[in-house]
Coordinates of C-alpha atoms in Angstrom, one line a residue:
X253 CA -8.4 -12.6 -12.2
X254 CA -7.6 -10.6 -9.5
X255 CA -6.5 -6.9 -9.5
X256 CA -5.5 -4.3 -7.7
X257 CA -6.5 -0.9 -8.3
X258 CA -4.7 2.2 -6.9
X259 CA -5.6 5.9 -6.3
X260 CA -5.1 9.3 -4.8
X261 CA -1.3 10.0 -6.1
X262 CA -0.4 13.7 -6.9
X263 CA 1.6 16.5 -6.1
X264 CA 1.7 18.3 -3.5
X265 CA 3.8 20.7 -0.8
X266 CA 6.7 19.5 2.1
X267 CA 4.0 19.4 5.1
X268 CA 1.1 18.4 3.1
X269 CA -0.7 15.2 3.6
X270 CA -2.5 12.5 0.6
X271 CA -4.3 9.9 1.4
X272 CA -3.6 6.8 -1.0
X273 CA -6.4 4.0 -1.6
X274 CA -6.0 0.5 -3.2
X275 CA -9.3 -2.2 -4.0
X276 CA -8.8 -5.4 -4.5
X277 CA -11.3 -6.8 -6.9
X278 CA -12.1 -10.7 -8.7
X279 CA -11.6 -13.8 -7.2
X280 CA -10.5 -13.9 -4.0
X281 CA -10.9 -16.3 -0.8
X282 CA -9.1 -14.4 1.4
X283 CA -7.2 -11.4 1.8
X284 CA -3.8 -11.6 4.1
X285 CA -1.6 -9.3 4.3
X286 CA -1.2 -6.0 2.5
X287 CA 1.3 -4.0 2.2
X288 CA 2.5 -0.7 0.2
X289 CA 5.9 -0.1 -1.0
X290 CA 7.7 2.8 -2.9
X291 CA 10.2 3.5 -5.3
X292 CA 12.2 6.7 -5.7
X293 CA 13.7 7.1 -8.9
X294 CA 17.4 5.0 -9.2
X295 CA 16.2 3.4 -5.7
X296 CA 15.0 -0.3 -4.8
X297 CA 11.6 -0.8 -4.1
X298 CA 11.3 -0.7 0.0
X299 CA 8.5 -1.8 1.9
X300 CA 6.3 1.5 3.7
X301 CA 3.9 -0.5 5.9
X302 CA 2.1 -3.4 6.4
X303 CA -1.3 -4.2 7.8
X304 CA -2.2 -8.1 9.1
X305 CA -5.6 -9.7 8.5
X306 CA -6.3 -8.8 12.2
X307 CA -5.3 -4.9 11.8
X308 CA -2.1 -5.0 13.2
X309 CA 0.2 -2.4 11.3
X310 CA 4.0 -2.3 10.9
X311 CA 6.0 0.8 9.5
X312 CA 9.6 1.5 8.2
X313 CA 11.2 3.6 10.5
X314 CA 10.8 6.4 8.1
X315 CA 7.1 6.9 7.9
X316 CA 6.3 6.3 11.7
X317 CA 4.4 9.1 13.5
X318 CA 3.4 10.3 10.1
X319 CA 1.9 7.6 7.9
X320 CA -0.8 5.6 8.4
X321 CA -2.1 2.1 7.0
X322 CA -6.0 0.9 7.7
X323 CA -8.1 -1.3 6.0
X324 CA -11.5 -1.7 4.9
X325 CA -12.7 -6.0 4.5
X326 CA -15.9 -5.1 3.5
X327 CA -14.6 -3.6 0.8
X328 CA -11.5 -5.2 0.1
X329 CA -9.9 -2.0 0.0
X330 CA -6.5 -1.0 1.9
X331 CA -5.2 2.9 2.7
X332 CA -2.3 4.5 3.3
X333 CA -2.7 7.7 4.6
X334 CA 0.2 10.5 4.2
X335 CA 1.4 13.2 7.0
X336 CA 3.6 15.5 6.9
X337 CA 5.2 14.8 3.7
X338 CA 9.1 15.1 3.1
X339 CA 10.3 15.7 -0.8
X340 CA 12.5 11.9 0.3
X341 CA 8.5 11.0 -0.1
X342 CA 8.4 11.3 -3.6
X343 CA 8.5 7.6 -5.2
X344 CA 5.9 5.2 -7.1
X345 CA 3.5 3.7 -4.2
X346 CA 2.2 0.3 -5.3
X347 CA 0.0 -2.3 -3.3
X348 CA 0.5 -5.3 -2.2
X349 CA -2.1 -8.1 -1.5
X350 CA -1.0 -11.5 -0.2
X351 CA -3.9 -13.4 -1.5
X352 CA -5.3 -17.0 -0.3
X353 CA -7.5 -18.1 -3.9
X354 CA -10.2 -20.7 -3.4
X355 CA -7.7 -23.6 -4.5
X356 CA -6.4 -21.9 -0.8
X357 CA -3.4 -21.6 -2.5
X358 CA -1.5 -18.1 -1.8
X359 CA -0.4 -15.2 -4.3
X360 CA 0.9 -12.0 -4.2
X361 CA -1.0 -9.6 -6.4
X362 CA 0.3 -5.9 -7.0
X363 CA -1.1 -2.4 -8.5
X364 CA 0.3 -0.6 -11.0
X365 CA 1.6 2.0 -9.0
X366 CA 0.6 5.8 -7.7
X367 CA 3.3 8.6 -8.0
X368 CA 3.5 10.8 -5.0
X369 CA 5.6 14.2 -5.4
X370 CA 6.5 16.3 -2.8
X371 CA 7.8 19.7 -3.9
X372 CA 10.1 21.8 -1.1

């Protein structure tokens, strides 16, 4: 019912920037938290950054001073926007809604993931 939809992967040059979106579409009470995480290939999925309800954002230590996470309630939608990419950036993104359905029961609902590649 409800689903995540992820863009703005690609490739591009150490230094370069991307801005990543995700919308959240279907049934859906409330929006929480969200959150995007990465995995590099042979690696664990790690959380990148989160972003409360309120707006208040929290980063792994390395993405600080060069990503960014904002979101959009009106239209469900959540960013992650890219600085200053490293080739140790290159991984699957994928977002990450906690949602509250209208039973106000609480799910988390992902996307299907967003390669990002970073060439030297």
């Amino acid at each position: 019912q409800v689903q995540l939809v992820e863009s703005g992967g690609g490739l591009v040059q150490a230094g370069g920037s991307l801005r990543l979106s995700c919308a959240a579409s279907g049934s859906i009470f409330r929006i929480n938290a969200l959150r995007w995480y990465r995995q590099a290939p042979g690696k664990q999925r790690d959380l990148v950054a989160t972003i409360s309800s309120g707006g208040f954002a929290n980063y792994a230590d390395s993405v600080k001073g060069r990503f960014t996470i904002s979101r959009d309630n009106a239209k469900n939608t959540v960013y992650l926007q890219m600085n200053s990419l490293k080739p140790e950036d290159t991984a699957v993104y994928y977002c990450n809604a906690n949602i509250m359905q209208y039973d106000l029961t609480r799910r988390d609902v992902w996307g299907q993931g967003t390669q990002v590649t970073v060439s030297s």
